[in-house]
GROMACS .gro file of C-alpha atoms in nm:
model
  460
    1MET     CA    1  -0.267   4.796   1.174
    2VAL     CA    2  -0.528   4.624   1.396
    3LYS     CA    3  -0.455   4.252   1.418
    4GLU     CA    4  -0.736   3.999   1.460
    5THR     CA    5  -0.620   3.680   1.624
    6ILE     CA    6  -0.764   3.335   1.685
    7ASN     CA    7  -0.619   3.028   1.846
    8LYS     CA    8  -0.409   2.841   1.587
    9HIS     CA    9  -0.463   2.505   1.755
   10GLN     CA   10  -0.838   2.552   1.740
   11LEU     CA   11  -0.814   2.649   1.373
   12LYS     CA   12  -0.612   2.338   1.296
   13ASP     CA   13  -0.859   2.112   1.475
   14GLU     CA   14  -1.154   2.269   1.291
   15LEU     CA   15  -0.972   2.246   0.959
   16LEU     CA   16  -0.900   1.873   1.006
   17SER     CA   17  -1.255   1.812   1.122
   18VAL     CA   18  -1.397   1.962   0.802
   19LEU     CA   19  -1.151   1.764   0.590
   20LYS     CA   20  -1.244   1.437   0.759
   21SER     CA   21  -1.614   1.515   0.706
   22GLU     CA   22  -1.597   1.639   0.348
   23HIS     CA   23  -1.296   1.454   0.210
   24PRO     CA   24  -1.263   1.136   0.423
   25THR     CA   25  -1.079   0.922   0.167
   26MET     CA   26  -0.804   1.180   0.134
   27CYS     CA   27  -0.730   1.219   0.505
   28ARG     CA   28  -0.437   1.042   0.664
   29ARG     CA   29  -0.297   1.008   1.017
   30TRP     CA   30   0.001   1.227   0.935
   31PHE     CA   31  -0.231   1.521   0.870
   32ASN     CA   32  -0.222   1.562   1.249
   33GLU     CA   33   0.139   1.674   1.214
   34ILE     CA   34   0.056   1.988   1.016
   35ARG     CA   35   0.080   2.327   1.184
   36VAL     CA   36  -0.121   2.638   1.096
   37LEU     CA   37   0.110   2.941   1.097
   38GLY     CA   38  -0.117   3.221   0.993
   39VAL     CA   39  -0.274   3.412   0.705
   40VAL     CA   40  -0.054   3.616   0.478
   41ASP     CA   41  -0.136   3.776   0.142
   42GLY     CA   42  -0.482   3.618   0.145
   43SER     CA   43  -0.358   3.262   0.201
   44LEU     CA   44  -0.369   3.039   0.507
   45VAL     CA   45  -0.009   2.923   0.566
   46VAL     CA   46   0.013   2.549   0.662
   47GLN     CA   47   0.344   2.394   0.759
   48ILE     CA   48   0.465   2.035   0.735
   49ASP     CA   49   0.829   1.949   0.792
   50GLU     CA   50   0.858   1.628   0.594
   51PRO     CA   51   0.946   1.715   0.229
   52VAL     CA   52   0.762   1.422   0.078
   53GLN     CA   53   0.446   1.508   0.266
   54LEU     CA   54   0.486   1.874   0.175
   55LYS     CA   55   0.521   1.795  -0.195
   56TYR     CA   56   0.217   1.564  -0.178
   57LEU     CA   57   0.000   1.832  -0.017
   58GLN     CA   58   0.113   2.089  -0.273
   59ARG     CA   59   0.038   1.863  -0.564
   60CYS     CA   60  -0.272   1.675  -0.455
   61CYS     CA   61  -0.454   1.851  -0.168
   62VAL     CA   62  -0.472   2.224  -0.234
   63ASP     CA   63  -0.836   2.239  -0.346
   64GLN     CA   64  -0.961   2.033  -0.054
   65PHE     CA   65  -0.769   2.241   0.200
   66VAL     CA   66  -0.893   2.565   0.039
   67ASP     CA   67  -1.255   2.445   0.072
   68ALA     CA   68  -1.196   2.354   0.438
   69ALA     CA   69  -1.013   2.680   0.521
   70GLN     CA   70  -1.292   2.889   0.370
   71THR     CA   71  -1.556   2.684   0.554
   72VAL     CA   72  -1.379   2.728   0.891
   73THR     CA   73  -1.279   3.096   0.863
   74LYS     CA   74  -1.576   3.215   0.657
   75LYS     CA   75  -1.322   3.410   0.452
   76LEU     CA   76  -1.220   3.389   0.085
   77LEU     CA   77  -0.874   3.237   0.147
   78GLY     CA   78  -0.623   3.039  -0.046
   79VAL     CA   79  -0.386   2.788   0.114
   80ARG     CA   80  -0.009   2.789   0.102
   81PHE     CA   81   0.193   2.487   0.219
   82VAL     CA   82   0.544   2.548   0.351
   83GLY     CA   83   0.820   2.328   0.490
   84GLU     CA   84   1.072   2.377   0.767
   85GLU     CA   85   1.177   2.715   0.630
   86GLY     CA   86   0.832   2.849   0.716
   87LEU     CA   87   0.879   2.809   1.091
   88GLY     CA   88   0.888   3.145   1.271
   89SER     CA   89   1.084   3.219   1.585
   90SER     CA   90   0.780   3.301   1.791
   91GLY     CA   91   0.615   3.042   2.007
   92ASP     CA   92   0.292   3.238   2.037
   93SER     CA   93  -0.014   3.015   2.044
   94SER     CA   94  -0.225   3.253   1.842
   95VAL     CA   95  -0.231   3.305   1.464
   96VAL     CA   96  -0.236   3.642   1.293
   97VAL     CA   97  -0.532   3.668   1.060
   98MET     CA   98  -0.446   4.023   0.950
   99GLY     CA   99  -0.081   4.110   0.962
  100ASP     CA  100   0.256   3.948   0.896
  101VAL     CA  101   0.380   3.595   0.935
  102HIS     CA  102   0.753   3.583   0.988
  103PHE     CA  103   0.952   3.316   0.809
  104GLY     CA  104   1.292   3.189   0.899
  105ASN     CA  105   1.585   3.116   0.672
  106SER     CA  106   1.456   3.039   0.324
  107SER     CA  107   1.725   2.776   0.262
  108SER     CA  108   1.595   2.426   0.327
  109PRO     CA  109   1.813   2.160   0.492
  110HIS     CA  110   1.664   1.905   0.249
  111GLN     CA  111   1.774   1.840  -0.106
  112PRO     CA  112   1.504   1.989  -0.332
  113ILE     CA  113   1.265   1.723  -0.474
  114ASP     CA  114   1.241   1.714  -0.853
  115GLU     CA  115   0.934   1.901  -0.968
  116ASP     CA  116   0.797   1.605  -1.165
  117MET     CA  117   0.866   1.343  -0.892
  118LEU     CA  118   0.570   1.260  -0.675
  119ILE     CA  119   0.598   1.007  -0.389
  120CYS     CA  120   0.304   0.898  -0.180
  121PRO     CA  121   0.371   0.956   0.191
  122ASP     CA  122   0.169   0.639   0.267
  123PHE     CA  123   0.436   0.430   0.096
  124ASN     CA  124   0.686   0.417   0.379
  125PHE     CA  125   0.843   0.126   0.566
  126GLU     CA  126   0.626   0.191   0.873
  127ASN     CA  127   0.317   0.110   0.670
  128PHE     CA  128   0.465  -0.191   0.492
  129ILE     CA  129   0.348  -0.520   0.640
  130VAL     CA  130   0.619  -0.785   0.630
  131GLY     CA  131   0.522  -1.145   0.568
  132PRO     CA  132   0.685  -1.464   0.440
  133GLY     CA  133   0.629  -1.367   0.078
  134ASN     CA  134   0.804  -1.031   0.091
  135ARG     CA  135   1.059  -1.064   0.374
  136LEU     CA  136   1.368  -1.073   0.148
  137ALA     CA  137   1.254  -0.782  -0.067
  138HIS     CA  138   1.178  -0.573   0.241
  139ALA     CA  139   1.511  -0.650   0.408
  140ALA     CA  140   1.698  -0.560   0.088
  141ALA     CA  141   1.502  -0.239   0.040
  142THR     CA  142   1.572  -0.135   0.396
  143ALA     CA  143   1.945  -0.197   0.351
  144VAL     CA  144   1.958  -0.003   0.026
  145SER     CA  145   1.770   0.293   0.176
  146THR     CA  146   2.027   0.330   0.455
  147LYS     CA  147   2.341   0.243   0.255
  148PRO     CA  148   2.282   0.341  -0.107
  149GLY     CA  149   2.537   0.195  -0.347
  150GLN     CA  150   2.686  -0.027  -0.075
  151ALA     CA  151   2.430  -0.294   0.013
  152TYR     CA  152   2.276  -0.437  -0.307
  153ASN     CA  153   2.335  -0.269  -0.638
  154PRO     CA  154   2.133  -0.297  -0.847
  155LEU     CA  155   1.831  -0.404  -0.646
  156PHE     CA  156   1.568  -0.568  -0.866
  157ILE     CA  157   1.227  -0.639  -0.708
  158HIS     CA  158   0.969  -0.836  -0.902
  159GLY     CA  159   0.626  -0.977  -0.838
  160GLY     CA  160   0.264  -0.967  -0.952
  161VAL     CA  161   0.044  -0.659  -0.982
  162GLY     CA  162  -0.051  -0.491  -0.654
  163LEU     CA  163   0.186  -0.679  -0.424
  164GLY     CA  164   0.381  -0.382  -0.288
  165LYS     CA  165   0.669  -0.320  -0.530
  166THR     CA  166   0.591   0.052  -0.569
  167HIS     CA  167   0.547   0.075  -0.193
  168LEU     CA  168   0.900  -0.056  -0.134
  169LEU     CA  169   1.058   0.160  -0.403
  170GLN     CA  170   0.902   0.477  -0.267
  171SER     CA  171   0.993   0.376   0.087
  172ILE     CA  172   1.357   0.352  -0.023
  173CYS     CA  173   1.339   0.700  -0.162
  174GLN     CA  174   1.188   0.849   0.154
  175ILE     CA  175   1.447   0.699   0.391
  176ALA     CA  176   1.738   0.780   0.155
  177MET     CA  177   1.628   1.140   0.126
  178ARG     CA  178   1.593   1.167   0.504
  179LYS     CA  179   1.931   1.012   0.583
  180ASN     CA  180   2.132   1.149   0.291
  181ARG     CA  181   2.007   1.503   0.246
  182SER     CA  182   2.270   1.597  -0.009
  183MET     CA  183   2.191   1.304  -0.241
  184LYS     CA  184   2.023   1.357  -0.575
  185ILE     CA  185   1.746   1.097  -0.582
  186TYR     CA  186   1.494   1.040  -0.859
  187TYR     CA  187   1.195   0.809  -0.873
  188VAL     CA  188   1.008   0.759  -1.201
  189SER     CA  189   0.800   0.498  -1.378
  190CYS     CA  190   0.951   0.334  -1.684
  191ASN     CA  191   0.686   0.504  -1.896
  192GLY     CA  192   0.791   0.836  -1.746
  193PHE     CA  193   1.152   0.763  -1.838
  194MET     CA  194   1.055   0.669  -2.195
  195THR     CA  195   0.835   0.980  -2.233
  196GLN     CA  196   1.119   1.209  -2.127
  197PHE     CA  197   1.358   1.025  -2.356
  198LEU     CA  198   1.132   1.058  -2.661
  199GLU     CA  199   1.061   1.424  -2.591
  200SER     CA  200   1.436   1.488  -2.566
  201VAL     CA  201   1.495   1.310  -2.897
  202GLN     CA  202   1.223   1.512  -3.068
  203SER     CA  203   1.345   1.844  -2.924
  204GLY     CA  204   1.711   1.771  -2.989
  205GLU     CA  205   1.801   1.791  -2.618
  206MET     CA  206   1.955   1.450  -2.563
  207SER     CA  207   2.265   1.600  -2.412
  208SER     CA  208   2.057   1.761  -2.142
  209PHE     CA  209   1.859   1.436  -2.086
  210ARG     CA  210   2.178   1.231  -2.045
  211HIS     CA  211   2.339   1.484  -1.817
  212ARG     CA  212   2.032   1.480  -1.593
  213PHE     CA  213   1.978   1.105  -1.561
  214ARG     CA  214   2.347   1.018  -1.533
  215ALA     CA  215   2.402   1.271  -1.254
  216TYR     CA  216   2.166   1.112  -1.001
  217ASP     CA  217   2.309   0.945  -0.692
  218MET     CA  218   2.011   0.710  -0.681
  219LEU     CA  219   1.785   0.626  -0.973
  220VAL     CA  220   1.465   0.434  -0.893
  221ILE     CA  221   1.254   0.311  -1.183
  222ASP     CA  222   0.919   0.136  -1.144
  223ASP     CA  223   0.777  -0.117  -1.395
  224ILE     CA  224   1.102  -0.162  -1.592
  225HIS     CA  225   0.932  -0.444  -1.784
  226ASP     CA  226   0.777  -0.171  -1.999
  227LEU     CA  227   1.114  -0.150  -2.178
  228SER     CA  228   1.001  -0.462  -2.365
  229LYS     CA  229   1.023  -0.411  -2.744
  230ARG     CA  230   1.155  -0.056  -2.696
  231ASP     CA  231   1.490  -0.101  -2.871
  232GLN     CA  232   1.594   0.262  -2.883
  233THR     CA  233   1.499   0.325  -2.521
  234GLN     CA  234   1.673   0.003  -2.410
  235GLU     CA  235   1.990   0.129  -2.576
  236GLU     CA  236   1.975   0.459  -2.391
  237PHE     CA  237   1.890   0.301  -2.058
  238PHE     CA  238   2.177   0.051  -2.097
  239HIS     CA  239   2.426   0.340  -2.112
  240THR     CA  240   2.255   0.528  -1.830
  241PHE     CA  241   2.264   0.216  -1.612
  242ASN     CA  242   2.632   0.156  -1.689
  243THR     CA  243   2.729   0.512  -1.604
  244LEU     CA  244   2.554   0.501  -1.267
  245PHE     CA  245   2.656   0.145  -1.179
  246GLN     CA  246   3.022   0.186  -1.267
  247SER     CA  247   3.047   0.500  -1.053
  248GLY     CA  248   2.897   0.321  -0.756
  249ARG     CA  249   2.565   0.497  -0.756
  250GLN     CA  250   2.248   0.313  -0.662
  251VAL     CA  251   1.996   0.174  -0.910
  252VAL     CA  252   1.667   0.024  -0.794
  253LEU     CA  253   1.421  -0.139  -1.036
  254SER     CA  254   1.086  -0.312  -1.013
  255SER     CA  255   0.911  -0.537  -1.261
  256ASP     CA  256   0.617  -0.770  -1.293
  257ALA     CA  257   0.860  -1.045  -1.397
  258ALA     CA  258   1.214  -1.157  -1.322
  259PRO     CA  259   1.483  -1.013  -1.555
  260ASN     CA  260   1.511  -1.330  -1.764
  261GLU     CA  261   1.133  -1.351  -1.801
  262ILE     CA  262   1.080  -1.003  -1.946
  263PRO     CA  263   1.002  -1.059  -2.317
  264PHE     CA  264   1.212  -0.889  -2.583
  265LEU     CA  265   1.461  -0.755  -2.330
  266GLU     CA  266   1.821  -0.741  -2.452
  267GLU     CA  267   2.052  -1.002  -2.304
  268ARG     CA  268   2.298  -0.737  -2.189
  269LEU     CA  269   2.020  -0.569  -1.985
  270ILE     CA  270   1.913  -0.902  -1.839
  271SER     CA  271   2.272  -0.953  -1.734
  272ARG     CA  272   2.298  -0.607  -1.578
  273PHE     CA  273   1.966  -0.640  -1.389
  274SER     CA  274   2.068  -0.977  -1.252
  275CYS     CA  275   2.414  -0.885  -1.128
  276GLY     CA  276   2.290  -0.744  -0.798
  277LEU     CA  277   2.010  -0.885  -0.581
  278VAL     CA  278   1.690  -1.006  -0.748
  279ALA     CA  279   1.411  -1.036  -0.487
  280CYS     CA  280   1.066  -1.174  -0.554
  281ILE     CA  281   0.744  -1.067  -0.380
  282ASP     CA  282   0.482  -1.343  -0.353
  283PRO     CA  283   0.112  -1.286  -0.279
  284PRO     CA  284   0.045  -1.228   0.094
  285GLY     CA  285  -0.095  -1.507   0.303
  286PHE     CA  286  -0.409  -1.473   0.512
  287GLU     CA  287  -0.249  -1.336   0.827
  288THR     CA  288  -0.046  -1.086   0.629
  289ARG     CA  289  -0.362  -0.968   0.448
  290VAL     CA  290  -0.542  -0.920   0.778
  291ALA     CA  291  -0.251  -0.710   0.905
  292ILE     CA  292  -0.254  -0.509   0.582
  293VAL     CA  293  -0.626  -0.437   0.613
  294LYS     CA  294  -0.586  -0.322   0.974
  295ASN     CA  295  -0.283  -0.106   0.894
  296LYS     CA  296  -0.447   0.066   0.595
  297ALA     CA  297  -0.762   0.132   0.802
  298LEU     CA  298  -0.554   0.276   1.084
  299ASN     CA  299  -0.367   0.502   0.842
  300ARG     CA  300  -0.707   0.647   0.740
  301ASN     CA  301  -0.826   0.679   1.103
  302ILE     CA  302  -1.090   0.410   1.041
  303GLU     CA  303  -1.203   0.175   1.314
  304ILE     CA  304  -1.243  -0.171   1.165
  305PRO     CA  305  -1.351  -0.476   1.375
  306ASP     CA  306  -1.143  -0.792   1.369
  307ASP     CA  307  -1.417  -0.996   1.204
  308VAL     CA  308  -1.443  -0.742   0.923
  309ALA     CA  309  -1.065  -0.748   0.867
  310SER     CA  310  -1.075  -1.128   0.859
  311TYR     CA  311  -1.368  -1.131   0.616
  312ILE     CA  312  -1.198  -0.890   0.373
  313ALA     CA  313  -0.868  -1.079   0.397
  314THR     CA  314  -1.049  -1.404   0.318
  315LYS     CA  315  -1.259  -1.269   0.036
  316LEU     CA  316  -0.983  -1.079  -0.141
  317ASP     CA  317  -0.665  -1.284  -0.184
  318SER     CA  318  -0.515  -1.170  -0.517
  319ASN     CA  319  -0.349  -0.834  -0.442
  320ILE     CA  320  -0.317  -0.547  -0.198
  321ARG     CA  321  -0.488  -0.292  -0.417
  322GLU     CA  322  -0.812  -0.487  -0.389
  323LEU     CA  323  -0.782  -0.474  -0.009
  324GLU     CA  324  -0.737  -0.099  -0.019
  325GLY     CA  325  -1.031  -0.065  -0.256
  326ALA     CA  326  -1.249  -0.255  -0.013
  327ILE     CA  327  -1.148  -0.025   0.272
  328THR     CA  328  -1.231   0.280   0.058
  329LYS     CA  329  -1.572   0.135  -0.025
  330LEU     CA  330  -1.642   0.054   0.342
  331GLN     CA  331  -1.539   0.405   0.443
  332GLY     CA  332  -1.781   0.550   0.192
  333LEU     CA  333  -2.066   0.330   0.309
  334SER     CA  334  -1.996   0.414   0.670
  335GLN     CA  335  -1.987   0.785   0.589
  336LEU     CA  336  -2.306   0.761   0.391
  337ASP     CA  337  -2.500   0.576   0.658
  338GLY     CA  338  -2.338   0.755   0.947
  339SER     CA  339  -2.287   0.421   1.115
  340PRO     CA  340  -1.981   0.221   1.225
  341ILE     CA  341  -1.834  -0.048   1.000
  342THR     CA  342  -1.984  -0.391   1.062
  343LEU     CA  343  -1.949  -0.743   0.914
  344SER     CA  344  -2.282  -0.710   0.732
  345MET     CA  345  -2.161  -0.383   0.580
  346ALA     CA  346  -1.839  -0.560   0.471
  347LYS     CA  347  -2.043  -0.837   0.306
  348GLN     CA  348  -2.244  -0.573   0.124
  349ALA     CA  349  -1.927  -0.390   0.010
  350VAL     CA  350  -1.702  -0.683  -0.075
  351GLY     CA  351  -1.949  -0.962  -0.148
  352GLY     CA  352  -2.078  -0.798  -0.459
  353SER     CA  353  -1.737  -0.745  -0.609
  354PHE     CA  354  -1.717  -1.075  -0.788
  355GLY     CA  355  -2.027  -1.095  -1.002
  356GLY     CA  356  -2.033  -1.278  -1.330
  357GLY     CA  357  -1.861  -1.591  -1.441
  358PRO     CA  358  -1.927  -1.944  -1.320
  359LYS     CA  359  -2.032  -2.013  -0.966
  360HIS     CA  360  -1.784  -2.186  -0.742
  361VAL     CA  361  -1.732  -2.252  -0.374
  362SER     CA  362  -1.493  -2.005  -0.210
  363ILE     CA  363  -1.319  -2.019   0.123
  364GLN     CA  364  -1.551  -1.741   0.241
  365ASP     CA  365  -1.856  -1.951   0.150
  366ILE     CA  366  -1.713  -2.225   0.372
  367LEU     CA  367  -1.639  -1.991   0.659
  368ASP     CA  368  -1.986  -1.839   0.637
  369ALA     CA  369  -2.150  -2.184   0.640
  370ILE     CA  370  -1.939  -2.303   0.932
  371THR     CA  371  -1.995  -1.993   1.148
  372SER     CA  372  -2.367  -2.004   1.076
  373PHE     CA  373  -2.415  -2.377   1.144
  374TYR     CA  374  -2.201  -2.392   1.461
  375ASP     CA  375  -2.289  -2.039   1.577
  376VAL     CA  376  -1.925  -1.943   1.628
  377LYS     CA  377  -1.750  -1.613   1.560
  378LEU     CA  378  -1.526  -1.582   1.256
  379THR     CA  379  -1.250  -1.435   1.473
  380ASP     CA  380  -1.264  -1.738   1.703
  381LEU     CA  381  -1.262  -1.977   1.407
  382LEU     CA  382  -0.943  -1.818   1.274
  383SER     CA  383  -0.779  -1.770   1.613
  384LYS     CA  384  -0.531  -1.989   1.799
  385ARG     CA  385  -0.802  -2.120   2.037
  386ARG     CA  386  -0.807  -2.499   2.078
  387HIS     CA  387  -1.135  -2.551   2.266
  388LYS     CA  388  -1.343  -2.832   2.120
  389SER     CA  389  -1.627  -2.592   2.040
  390ILE     CA  390  -1.390  -2.414   1.802
  391THR     CA  391  -1.156  -2.695   1.696
  392VAL     CA  392  -1.426  -2.919   1.549
  393PRO     CA  393  -1.586  -2.646   1.333
  394ARG     CA  394  -1.240  -2.539   1.219
  395GLN     CA  395  -1.153  -2.895   1.118
  396VAL     CA  396  -1.479  -2.932   0.932
  397GLY     CA  397  -1.398  -2.611   0.746
  398MET     CA  398  -1.056  -2.739   0.646
  399TRP     CA  399  -1.210  -3.070   0.530
  400LEU     CA  400  -1.466  -2.885   0.321
  401ALA     CA  401  -1.200  -2.656   0.176
  402ARG     CA  402  -0.989  -2.952   0.069
  403LYS     CA  403  -1.287  -3.123  -0.092
  404ASN     CA  404  -1.453  -2.823  -0.262
  405THR     CA  405  -1.163  -2.596  -0.364
  406ARG     CA  406  -0.834  -2.628  -0.551
  407PHE     CA  407  -0.626  -2.473  -0.275
  408SER     CA  408  -0.321  -2.656  -0.148
  409LEU     CA  409  -0.287  -2.775   0.211
  410GLU     CA  410  -0.057  -2.479   0.283
  411GLU     CA  411  -0.305  -2.228   0.139
  412ILE     CA  412  -0.595  -2.379   0.333
  413GLY     CA  413  -0.391  -2.360   0.653
  414GLY     CA  414  -0.322  -1.996   0.578
  415TYR     CA  415  -0.690  -1.915   0.543
  416PHE     CA  416  -0.766  -2.086   0.871
  417GLY     CA  417  -0.550  -1.871   1.096
  418GLY     CA  418  -0.205  -1.933   0.949
  419ARG     CA  419  -0.178  -2.304   1.029
  420ASP     CA  420   0.071  -2.530   0.858
  421HIS     CA  421  -0.009  -2.812   0.618
  422THR     CA  422   0.034  -3.086   0.880
  423THR     CA  423  -0.248  -2.932   1.086
  424VAL     CA  424  -0.471  -2.941   0.780
  425MET     CA  425  -0.379  -3.303   0.710
  426HIS     CA  426  -0.464  -3.394   1.068
  427ALA     CA  427  -0.798  -3.210   1.042
  428ILE     CA  428  -0.893  -3.397   0.724
  429LYS     CA  429  -0.801  -3.733   0.872
  430SER     CA  430  -0.992  -3.656   1.195
  431ILE     CA  431  -1.312  -3.559   1.010
  432ASP     CA  432  -1.294  -3.863   0.781
  433GLN     CA  433  -1.257  -4.095   1.084
  434ARG     CA  434  -1.538  -3.929   1.280
  435ARG     CA  435  -1.774  -3.938   0.982
  436GLY     CA  436  -1.721  -4.313   0.968
  437LEU     CA  437  -1.805  -4.353   1.337
  438ASP     CA  438  -2.074  -4.092   1.397
  439ASN     CA  439  -2.378  -4.090   1.161
  440GLN     CA  440  -2.523  -3.770   1.303
  441PHE     CA  441  -2.194  -3.590   1.262
  442SER     CA  442  -2.171  -3.715   0.903
  443ARG     CA  443  -2.524  -3.579   0.831
  444ASP     CA  444  -2.423  -3.243   0.983
  445VAL     CA  445  -2.123  -3.220   0.751
  446GLU     CA  446  -2.341  -3.311   0.454
  447GLN     CA  447  -2.593  -3.041   0.551
  448ILE     CA  448  -2.318  -2.777   0.572
  449GLU     CA  449  -2.184  -2.887   0.234
  450GLY     CA  450  -2.533  -2.865   0.088
  451ASP     CA  451  -2.567  -2.505   0.219
  452LEU     CA  452  -2.250  -2.401   0.036
  453SER     CA  453  -2.423  -2.346  -0.295
  454ASN     CA  454  -2.662  -2.096  -0.135
  455SER     CA  455  -2.369  -1.920   0.026
  456SER     CA  456  -2.191  -1.903  -0.306
  457ASP     CA  457  -2.499  -1.752  -0.474
  458GLU     CA  458  -2.532  -1.488  -0.201
  459PHE     CA  459  -2.175  -1.357  -0.217
  460GLU     CA  460  -2.077  -1.420  -0.578
   0.00000   0.00000   0.00000
């Protein structure tokens, strides 16, 4: 048979280029780790060694890769993703387009991942930004991932929506699977657990259900608060929990509320959930949000200026999912315009996200008014610089924030570059004293305050 060959490295580069162009929001940095092995039985064979990444590609990315492969090769091809077992013994730098691709031993060194378990490769410890509000939960999750059943059992992580609970739970799974390849690990949402339970009841297969869930070495369940009011499911989970816990196997749970704050949860479950480590995740402060924005942009191969990251982190302060949504929107605008991401683009993308409701002065309104009046950069205003040209505008901003918002001194300090409450108190006292001594300065402050309503109208 005549074999047509092309350079596999070139094919990979062209494949990724098409994906970045046609499916930018799907692409991640770790896509660079894929290897193109060849074409066999009408399919382009793509290898990735990490099992979680492999499963994610197989479940979520086939159609996009097929489109890209057909665009690059001009052939009607499918795509097949393989793991470590797909690595051939040849180190040839070319790929066979017509012919055979040799595969190694079909047995994988990794424990097979349950067919219905899907973990996002983005949710790993490397991508988790640690701050004051999540430090304990992160440390506990790291310990559990390396020493399941020995560190904290059970581990119960709770916090508001979109603060990183799922991220930590899936990070635990990824590390545990990597370090303990013989372990049987299962991650599922509470709704997923309940659905499987009810289906087993209806089909008369409860024995099989119990055998499956009570045989795991590590059971990780997200949103356990959904057990509320589910008496029959609570009964079943109580026995499942006891079986795993008493045999020293790891249980990890997450919830929007602490165990004793979950309504209609049986006292015996509250007791079980509280007997290990209960760790709370608080909303991230300003500096943590900036780091999160930069990290998520980097993971998507997006270049985002410091002032844009600061703007987004200031504007969106409720949860991490909003930050990610802003990055996705910015990426789309940048792709549409074919232009780099700028602060004005960020204001267009994020500023319009809060329409409706009563008008009020936000921290971003104050920052915009200060940077405009004093002609200073937002990054300088939020930096550690102490030059008078920056210090005075910063103090005015803190003074305005204290007067026009309901934020605490600690929160205001966080928005202005992570400063503590004593710095904010000093700023307020300094501005009050100067206003009493300098009439022109007092008029300047009043002018900035008068401009805040216009700023609020523009961005809200």
